[in-house]
mmCIF file of C-alpha atoms and ligand atoms in Angstrom:
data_model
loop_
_atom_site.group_PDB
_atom_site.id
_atom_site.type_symbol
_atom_site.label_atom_id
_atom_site.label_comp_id
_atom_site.label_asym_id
_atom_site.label_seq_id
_atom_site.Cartn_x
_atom_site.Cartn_y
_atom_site.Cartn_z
ATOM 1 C CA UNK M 1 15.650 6.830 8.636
ATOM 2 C CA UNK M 2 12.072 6.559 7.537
ATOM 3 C CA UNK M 3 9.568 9.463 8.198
ATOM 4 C CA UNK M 4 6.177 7.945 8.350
ATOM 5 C CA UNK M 5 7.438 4.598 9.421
ATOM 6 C CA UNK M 6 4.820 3.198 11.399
ATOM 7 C CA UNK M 7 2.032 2.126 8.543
ATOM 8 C CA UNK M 8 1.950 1.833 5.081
ATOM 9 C CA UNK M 9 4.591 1.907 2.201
ATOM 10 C CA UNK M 10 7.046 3.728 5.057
ATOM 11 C CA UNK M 11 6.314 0.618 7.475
ATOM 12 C CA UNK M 12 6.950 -1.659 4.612
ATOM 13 C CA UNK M 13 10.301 0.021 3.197
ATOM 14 C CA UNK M 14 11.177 -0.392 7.152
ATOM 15 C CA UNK M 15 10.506 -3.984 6.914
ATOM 16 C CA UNK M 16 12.342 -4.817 3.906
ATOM 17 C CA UNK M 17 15.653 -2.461 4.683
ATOM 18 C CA UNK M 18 15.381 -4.854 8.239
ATOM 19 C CA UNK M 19 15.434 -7.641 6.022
ATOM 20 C CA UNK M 20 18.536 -6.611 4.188
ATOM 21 C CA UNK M 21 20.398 -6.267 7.496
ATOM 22 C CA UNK M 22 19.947 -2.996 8.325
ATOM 23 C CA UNK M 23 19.045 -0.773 11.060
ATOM 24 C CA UNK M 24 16.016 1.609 10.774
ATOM 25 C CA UNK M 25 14.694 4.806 12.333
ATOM 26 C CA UNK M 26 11.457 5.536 12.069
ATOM 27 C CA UNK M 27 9.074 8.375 12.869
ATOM 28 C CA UNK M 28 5.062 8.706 13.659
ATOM 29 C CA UNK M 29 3.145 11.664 15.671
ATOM 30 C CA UNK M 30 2.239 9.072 18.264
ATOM 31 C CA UNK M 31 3.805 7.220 20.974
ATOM 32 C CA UNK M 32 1.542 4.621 20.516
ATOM 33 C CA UNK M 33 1.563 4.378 16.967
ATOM 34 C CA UNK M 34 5.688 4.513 17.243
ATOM 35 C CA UNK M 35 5.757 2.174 19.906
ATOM 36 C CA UNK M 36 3.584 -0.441 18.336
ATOM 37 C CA UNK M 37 5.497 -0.383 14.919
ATOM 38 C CA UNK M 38 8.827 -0.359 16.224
ATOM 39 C CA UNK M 39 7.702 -4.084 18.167
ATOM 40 C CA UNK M 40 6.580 -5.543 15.175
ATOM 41 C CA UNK M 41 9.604 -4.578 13.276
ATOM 42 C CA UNK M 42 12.167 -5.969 15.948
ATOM 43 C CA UNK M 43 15.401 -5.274 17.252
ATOM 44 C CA UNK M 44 16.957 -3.499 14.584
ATOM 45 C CA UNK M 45 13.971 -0.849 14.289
ATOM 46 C CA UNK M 46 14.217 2.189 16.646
ATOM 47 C CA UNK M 47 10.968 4.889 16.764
ATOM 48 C CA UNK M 48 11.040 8.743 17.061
ATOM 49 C CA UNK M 49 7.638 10.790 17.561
ATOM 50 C CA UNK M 50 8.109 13.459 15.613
ATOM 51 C CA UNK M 51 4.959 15.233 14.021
ATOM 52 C CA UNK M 52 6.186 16.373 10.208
ATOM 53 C CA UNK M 53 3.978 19.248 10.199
ATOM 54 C CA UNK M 54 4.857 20.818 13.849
ATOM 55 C CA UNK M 55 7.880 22.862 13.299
ATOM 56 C CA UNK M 56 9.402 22.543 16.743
ATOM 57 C CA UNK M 57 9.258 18.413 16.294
ATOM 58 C CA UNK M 58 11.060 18.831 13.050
ATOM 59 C CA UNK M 59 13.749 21.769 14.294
ATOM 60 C CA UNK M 60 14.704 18.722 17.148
ATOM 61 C CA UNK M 61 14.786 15.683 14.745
ATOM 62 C CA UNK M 62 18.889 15.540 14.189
ATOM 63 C CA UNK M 63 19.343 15.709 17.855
ATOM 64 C CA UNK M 64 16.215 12.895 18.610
ATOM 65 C CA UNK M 65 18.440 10.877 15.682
ATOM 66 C CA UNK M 66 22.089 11.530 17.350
ATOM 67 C CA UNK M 67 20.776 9.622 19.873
ATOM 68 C CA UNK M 68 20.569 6.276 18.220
ATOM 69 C CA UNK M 69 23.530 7.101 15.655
ATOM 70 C CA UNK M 70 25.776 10.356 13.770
ATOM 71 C CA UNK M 71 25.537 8.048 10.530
ATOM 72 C CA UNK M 72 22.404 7.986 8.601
ATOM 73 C CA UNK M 73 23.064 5.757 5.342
ATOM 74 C CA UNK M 74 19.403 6.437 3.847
ATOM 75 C CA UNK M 75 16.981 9.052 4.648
ATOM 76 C CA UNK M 76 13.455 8.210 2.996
ATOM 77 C CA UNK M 77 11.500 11.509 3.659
ATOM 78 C CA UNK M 78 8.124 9.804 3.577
ATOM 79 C CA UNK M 79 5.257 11.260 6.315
ATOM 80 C CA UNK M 80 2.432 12.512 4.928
ATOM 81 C CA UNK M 81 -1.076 11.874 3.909
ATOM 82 C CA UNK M 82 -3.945 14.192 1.413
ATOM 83 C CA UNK M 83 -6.892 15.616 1.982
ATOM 84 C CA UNK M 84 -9.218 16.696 -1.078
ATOM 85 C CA UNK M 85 -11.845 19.541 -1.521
ATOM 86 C CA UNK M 86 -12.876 21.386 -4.567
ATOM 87 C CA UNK M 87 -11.780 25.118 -4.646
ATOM 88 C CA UNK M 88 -14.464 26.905 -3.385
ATOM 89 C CA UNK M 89 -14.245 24.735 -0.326
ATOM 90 C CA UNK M 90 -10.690 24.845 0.619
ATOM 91 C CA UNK M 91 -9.864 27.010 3.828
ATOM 92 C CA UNK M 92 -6.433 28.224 5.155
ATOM 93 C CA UNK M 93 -6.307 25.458 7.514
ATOM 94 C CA UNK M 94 -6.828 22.717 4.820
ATOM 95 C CA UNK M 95 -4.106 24.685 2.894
ATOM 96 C CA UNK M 96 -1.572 24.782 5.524
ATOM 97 C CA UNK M 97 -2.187 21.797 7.239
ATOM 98 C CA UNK M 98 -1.259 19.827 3.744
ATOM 99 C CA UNK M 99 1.845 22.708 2.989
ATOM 100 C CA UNK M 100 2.669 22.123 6.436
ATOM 101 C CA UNK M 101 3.198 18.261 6.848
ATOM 102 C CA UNK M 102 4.503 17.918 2.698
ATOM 103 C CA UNK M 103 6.223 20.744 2.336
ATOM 104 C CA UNK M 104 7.605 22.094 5.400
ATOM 105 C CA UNK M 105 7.866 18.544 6.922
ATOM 106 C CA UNK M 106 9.951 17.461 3.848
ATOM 107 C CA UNK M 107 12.142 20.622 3.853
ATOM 108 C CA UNK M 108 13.000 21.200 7.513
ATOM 109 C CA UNK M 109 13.586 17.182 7.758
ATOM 110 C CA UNK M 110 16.092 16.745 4.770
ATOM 111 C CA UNK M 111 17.955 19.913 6.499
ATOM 112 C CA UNK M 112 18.036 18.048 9.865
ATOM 113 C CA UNK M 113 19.001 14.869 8.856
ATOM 114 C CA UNK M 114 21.977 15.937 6.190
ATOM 115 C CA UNK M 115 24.743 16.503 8.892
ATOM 116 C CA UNK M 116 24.189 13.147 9.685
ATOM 117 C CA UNK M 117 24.975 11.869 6.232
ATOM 118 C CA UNK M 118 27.956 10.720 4.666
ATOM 119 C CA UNK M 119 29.147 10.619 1.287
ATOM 120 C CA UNK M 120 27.830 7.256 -1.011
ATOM 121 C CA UNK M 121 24.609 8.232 1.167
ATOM 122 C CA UNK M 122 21.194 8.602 -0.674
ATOM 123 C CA UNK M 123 18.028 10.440 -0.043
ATOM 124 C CA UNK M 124 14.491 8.974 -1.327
ATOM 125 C CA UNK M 125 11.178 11.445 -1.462
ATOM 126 C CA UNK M 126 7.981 10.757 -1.634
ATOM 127 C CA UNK M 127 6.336 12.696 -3.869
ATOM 128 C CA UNK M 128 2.870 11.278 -5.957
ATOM 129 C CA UNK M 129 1.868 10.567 -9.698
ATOM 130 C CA UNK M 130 -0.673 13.712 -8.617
ATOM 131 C CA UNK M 131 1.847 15.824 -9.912
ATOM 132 C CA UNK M 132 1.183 14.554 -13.366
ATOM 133 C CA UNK M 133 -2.306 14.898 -13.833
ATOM 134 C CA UNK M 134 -4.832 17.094 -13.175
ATOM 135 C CA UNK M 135 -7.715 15.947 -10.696
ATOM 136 C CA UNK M 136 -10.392 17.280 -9.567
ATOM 137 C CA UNK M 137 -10.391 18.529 -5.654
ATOM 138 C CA UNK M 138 -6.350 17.620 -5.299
ATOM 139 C CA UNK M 139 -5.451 21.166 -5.664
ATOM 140 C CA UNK M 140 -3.402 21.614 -2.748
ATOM 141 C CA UNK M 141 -2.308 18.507 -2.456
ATOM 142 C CA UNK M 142 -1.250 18.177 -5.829
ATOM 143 C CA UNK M 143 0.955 21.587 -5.178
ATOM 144 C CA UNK M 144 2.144 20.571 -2.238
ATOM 145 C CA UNK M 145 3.207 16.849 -3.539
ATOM 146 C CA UNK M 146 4.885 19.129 -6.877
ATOM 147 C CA UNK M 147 6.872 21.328 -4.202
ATOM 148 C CA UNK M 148 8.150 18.295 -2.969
ATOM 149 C CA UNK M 149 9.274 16.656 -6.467
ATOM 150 C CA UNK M 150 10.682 20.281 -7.077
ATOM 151 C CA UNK M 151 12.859 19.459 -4.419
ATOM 152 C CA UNK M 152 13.746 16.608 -5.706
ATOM 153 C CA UNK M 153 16.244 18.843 -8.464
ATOM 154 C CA UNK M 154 17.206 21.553 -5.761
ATOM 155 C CA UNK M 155 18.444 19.186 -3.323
ATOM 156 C CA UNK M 156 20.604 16.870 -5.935
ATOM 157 C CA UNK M 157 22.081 20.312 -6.596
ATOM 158 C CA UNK M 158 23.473 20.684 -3.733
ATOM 159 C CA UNK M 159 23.852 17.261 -2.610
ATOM 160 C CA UNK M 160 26.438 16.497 -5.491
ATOM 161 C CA UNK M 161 29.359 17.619 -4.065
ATOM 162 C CA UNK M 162 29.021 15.849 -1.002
ATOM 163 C CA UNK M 163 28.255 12.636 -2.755
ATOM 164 C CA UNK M 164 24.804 12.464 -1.348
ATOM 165 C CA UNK M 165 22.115 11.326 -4.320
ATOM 166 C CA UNK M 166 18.898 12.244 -3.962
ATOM 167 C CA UNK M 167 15.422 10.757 -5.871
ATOM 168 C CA UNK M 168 12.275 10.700 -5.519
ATOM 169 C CA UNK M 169 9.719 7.751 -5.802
ATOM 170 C CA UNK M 170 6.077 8.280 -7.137
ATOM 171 C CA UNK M 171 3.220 5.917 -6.039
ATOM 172 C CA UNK M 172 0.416 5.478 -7.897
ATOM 173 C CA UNK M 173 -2.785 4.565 -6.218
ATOM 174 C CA UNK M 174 -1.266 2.530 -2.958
ATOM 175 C CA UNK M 175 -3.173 0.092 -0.630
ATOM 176 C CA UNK M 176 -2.167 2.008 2.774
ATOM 177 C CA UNK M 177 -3.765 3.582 5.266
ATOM 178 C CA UNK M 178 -4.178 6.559 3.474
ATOM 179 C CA UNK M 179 -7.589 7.138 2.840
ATOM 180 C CA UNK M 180 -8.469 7.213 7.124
ATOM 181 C CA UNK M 181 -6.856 10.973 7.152
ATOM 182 C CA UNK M 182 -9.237 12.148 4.137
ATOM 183 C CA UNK M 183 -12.115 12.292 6.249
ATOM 184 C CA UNK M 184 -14.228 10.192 3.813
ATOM 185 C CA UNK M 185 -16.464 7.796 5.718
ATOM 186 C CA UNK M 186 -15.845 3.882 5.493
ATOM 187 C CA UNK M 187 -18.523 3.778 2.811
ATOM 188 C CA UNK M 188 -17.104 7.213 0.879
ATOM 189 C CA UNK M 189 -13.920 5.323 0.947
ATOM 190 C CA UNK M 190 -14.909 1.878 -0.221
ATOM 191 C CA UNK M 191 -16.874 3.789 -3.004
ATOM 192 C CA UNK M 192 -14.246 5.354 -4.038
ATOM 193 C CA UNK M 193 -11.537 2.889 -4.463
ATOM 194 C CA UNK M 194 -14.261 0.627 -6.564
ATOM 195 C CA UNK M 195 -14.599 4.052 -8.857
ATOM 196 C CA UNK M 196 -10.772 3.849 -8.965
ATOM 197 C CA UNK M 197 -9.811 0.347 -10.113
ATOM 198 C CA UNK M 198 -11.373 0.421 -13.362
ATOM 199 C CA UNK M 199 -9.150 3.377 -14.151
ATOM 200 C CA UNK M 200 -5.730 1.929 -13.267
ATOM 201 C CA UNK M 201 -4.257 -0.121 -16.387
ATOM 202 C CA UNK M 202 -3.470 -3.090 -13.761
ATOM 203 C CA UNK M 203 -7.041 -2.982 -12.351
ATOM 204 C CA UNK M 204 -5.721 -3.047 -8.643
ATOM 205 C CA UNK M 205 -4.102 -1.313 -6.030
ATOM 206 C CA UNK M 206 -0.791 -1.148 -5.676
ATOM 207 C CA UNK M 207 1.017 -2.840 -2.789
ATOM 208 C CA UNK M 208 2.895 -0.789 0.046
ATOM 209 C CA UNK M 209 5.925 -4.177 -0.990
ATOM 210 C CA UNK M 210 6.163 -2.337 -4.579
ATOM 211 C CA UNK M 211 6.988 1.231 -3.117
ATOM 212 C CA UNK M 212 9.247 -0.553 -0.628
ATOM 213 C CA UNK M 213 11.274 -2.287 -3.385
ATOM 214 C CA UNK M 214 11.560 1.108 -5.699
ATOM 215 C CA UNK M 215 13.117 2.745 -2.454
ATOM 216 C CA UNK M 216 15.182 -0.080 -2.221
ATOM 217 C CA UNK M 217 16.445 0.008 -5.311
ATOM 218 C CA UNK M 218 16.779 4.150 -5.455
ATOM 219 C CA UNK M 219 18.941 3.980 -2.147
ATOM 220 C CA UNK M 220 21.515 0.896 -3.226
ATOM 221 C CA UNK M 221 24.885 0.645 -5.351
ATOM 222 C CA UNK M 222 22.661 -0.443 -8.076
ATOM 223 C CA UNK M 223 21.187 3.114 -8.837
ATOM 224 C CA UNK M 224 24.664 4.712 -8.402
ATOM 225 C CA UNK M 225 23.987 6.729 -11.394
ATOM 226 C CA UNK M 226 20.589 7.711 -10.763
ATOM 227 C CA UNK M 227 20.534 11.098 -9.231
ATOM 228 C CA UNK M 228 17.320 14.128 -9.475
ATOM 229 C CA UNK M 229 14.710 11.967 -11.011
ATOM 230 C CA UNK M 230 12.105 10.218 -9.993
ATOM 231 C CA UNK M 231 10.811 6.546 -9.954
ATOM 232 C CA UNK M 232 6.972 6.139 -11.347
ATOM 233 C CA UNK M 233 5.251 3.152 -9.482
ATOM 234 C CA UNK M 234 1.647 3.054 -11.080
ATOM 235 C CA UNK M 235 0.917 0.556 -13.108
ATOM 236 C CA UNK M 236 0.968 3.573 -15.721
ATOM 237 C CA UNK M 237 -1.929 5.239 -15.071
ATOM 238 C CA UNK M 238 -0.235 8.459 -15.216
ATOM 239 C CA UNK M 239 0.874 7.813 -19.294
ATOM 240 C CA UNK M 240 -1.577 5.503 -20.266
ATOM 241 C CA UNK M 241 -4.768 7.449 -21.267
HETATM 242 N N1 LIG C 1 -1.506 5.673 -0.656
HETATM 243 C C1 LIG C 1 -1.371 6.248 -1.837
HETATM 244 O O1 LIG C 1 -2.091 5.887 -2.776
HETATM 245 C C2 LIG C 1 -0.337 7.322 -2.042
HETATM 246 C C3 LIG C 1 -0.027 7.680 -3.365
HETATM 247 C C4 LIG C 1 0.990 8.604 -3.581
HETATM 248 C C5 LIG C 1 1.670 9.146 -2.523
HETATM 249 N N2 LIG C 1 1.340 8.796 -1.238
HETATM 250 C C6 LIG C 1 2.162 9.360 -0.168
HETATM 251 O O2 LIG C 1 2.812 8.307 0.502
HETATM 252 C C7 LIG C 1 3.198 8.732 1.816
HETATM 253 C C8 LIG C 1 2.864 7.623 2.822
HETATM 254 O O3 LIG C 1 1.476 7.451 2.861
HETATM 255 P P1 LIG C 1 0.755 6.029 2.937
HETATM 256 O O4 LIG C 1 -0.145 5.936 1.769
HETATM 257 O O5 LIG C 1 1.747 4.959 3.209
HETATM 258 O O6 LIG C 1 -0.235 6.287 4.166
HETATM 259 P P2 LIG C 1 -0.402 5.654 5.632
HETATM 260 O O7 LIG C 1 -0.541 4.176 5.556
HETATM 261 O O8 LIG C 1 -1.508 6.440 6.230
HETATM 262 O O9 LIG C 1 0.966 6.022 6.344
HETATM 263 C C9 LIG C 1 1.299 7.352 6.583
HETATM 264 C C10 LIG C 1 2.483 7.381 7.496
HETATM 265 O O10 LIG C 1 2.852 8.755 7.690
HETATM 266 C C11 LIG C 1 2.813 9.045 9.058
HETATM 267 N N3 LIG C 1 2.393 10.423 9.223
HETATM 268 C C12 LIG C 1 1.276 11.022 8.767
HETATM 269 N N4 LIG C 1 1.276 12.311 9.100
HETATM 270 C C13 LIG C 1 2.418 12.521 9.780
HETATM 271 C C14 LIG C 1 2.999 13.641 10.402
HETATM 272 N N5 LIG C 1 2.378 14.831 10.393
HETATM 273 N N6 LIG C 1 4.180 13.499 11.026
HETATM 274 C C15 LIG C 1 4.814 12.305 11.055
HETATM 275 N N7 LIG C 1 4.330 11.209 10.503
HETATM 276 C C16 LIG C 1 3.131 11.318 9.868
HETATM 277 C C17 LIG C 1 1.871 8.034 9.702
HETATM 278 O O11 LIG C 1 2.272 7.809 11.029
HETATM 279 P P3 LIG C 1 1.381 8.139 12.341
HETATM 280 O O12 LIG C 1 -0.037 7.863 12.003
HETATM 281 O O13 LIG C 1 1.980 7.198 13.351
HETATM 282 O O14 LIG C 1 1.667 9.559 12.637
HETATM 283 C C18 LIG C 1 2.169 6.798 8.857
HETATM 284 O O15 LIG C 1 3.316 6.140 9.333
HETATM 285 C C19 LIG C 1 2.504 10.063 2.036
HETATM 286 O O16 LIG C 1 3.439 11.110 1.828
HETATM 287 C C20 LIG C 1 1.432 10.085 0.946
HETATM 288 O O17 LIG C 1 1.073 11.386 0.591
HETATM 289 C C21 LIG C 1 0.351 7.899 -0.971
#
């Protein structure tokens, strides 16, 4: 199960568990948007809507899931987007919106979807190399993103003894969709991203494939002693001054 499924590095972890033979549950806050995704993936893909940051979507997910299957091999906890404002301009909605959809969303789905998983099962989170820097006007998003990699440690805690692991993985800057839910105009945007690529040691964006293949790799036998850590994918830019 993929939260977050229909577009960017959720789509394309979709598309590459598909390719390994496997079957894949995804999630959007649209019909539309869940609709249109679950086509292009094909016959193995099924679609939920679920919003991640409406409480009664996320208290229904594990029944909405029990009616595909009762055996979820890899839960990649994934919806989300940011939104950035300096301090004196953040408002209680920007705050709970983003606490809402990250933290929340992450929480309440990880505690629907764990009856449905097995032991040798894994659980990947998305949490963001935000949590090791400071930047300017990512306050909440940056707290909300570390609440999420705090969960990381809490939930391998108590996912040990029933043989769940759990991870997270930590883009860098990604070339998704991500940037249409800041509010930035076209131009903003396109500004911005030139402003960023100097600063990334790669020069370039990374690719939603990359994220896809870290999950990947977090969620097979190959990681089977990888457990309440996290997987940088950056291009270094959060070591490399
Ligand atoms: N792009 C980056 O550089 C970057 C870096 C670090 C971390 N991240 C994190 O990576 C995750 C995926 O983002 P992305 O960059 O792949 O962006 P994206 O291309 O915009 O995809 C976001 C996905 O999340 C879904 N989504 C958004 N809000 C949702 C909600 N409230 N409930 C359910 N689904 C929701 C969207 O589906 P619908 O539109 O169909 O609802 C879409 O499938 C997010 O958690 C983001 O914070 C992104």
């Amino acid at each position: 199960m993929i939260t977050g499924g229909t577009n960017g590095m959720g789509f394309a972890t979709a598309q590459q568990f598909i390719k390994e033979g496997g079957c894949v549950i995804i999630t959007g806050r649209s019909t539309e948007t869940v609709n249109k995704a679950v086509g292009q993936l094909g016959s193995n893909a099924f679609g939920i809507v679920s919003n991640a940051g409406d409480i009664e979507d996320l208290l229904t997910l594990q029944e909405k899931a029990r009616r595909y299957t009762d055996n979820i091999d890899v839960l990649f906890a994934n919806a989300g987007y940011g939104k950035f404002s300096p301090i004196e301009n953040v408002d209680e909605a920007h705050f709970d919106e983003l606490f809402n959809v990250l933290v929340k969303g992450t929480f309440f789905t990880v505690q629907q979807i764990l009856p449905l998983m097995n032991e040798n099962s894994s659980i990947v989170l998305n949490t963001s190399v935000v949590t090791a820097m400071g930047t300017s006007n990512f306050s909440i998003y940056s707290a909300a993103k570390s609440a999420v990699q705090s969960f990381i440690k809490t939930f391998a805690a108590e996912c040990t003894s029933k043989g769940i692991r759990v991870n997270g993985v930590s883009p860098g800057y990604i070339k998704t969709n991500g940037f249409n839910n800041t509010g930035l105009s076209p131009e903003q945007i396109e500004r911005t991203i030139q402003n960023i690529i100097p600063t990334i040691p790669f020069k370039r964006f990374g690719e939603p494939l990359e994220i896809a293949n870290a999950v990947l790799f977090l969620a097979s036998e190959e990681a089977s002693y990888i457990h309440g850590t996290e997987l940088t994918v950056d291009a270094g830019i959060s070591i490399i001054a």
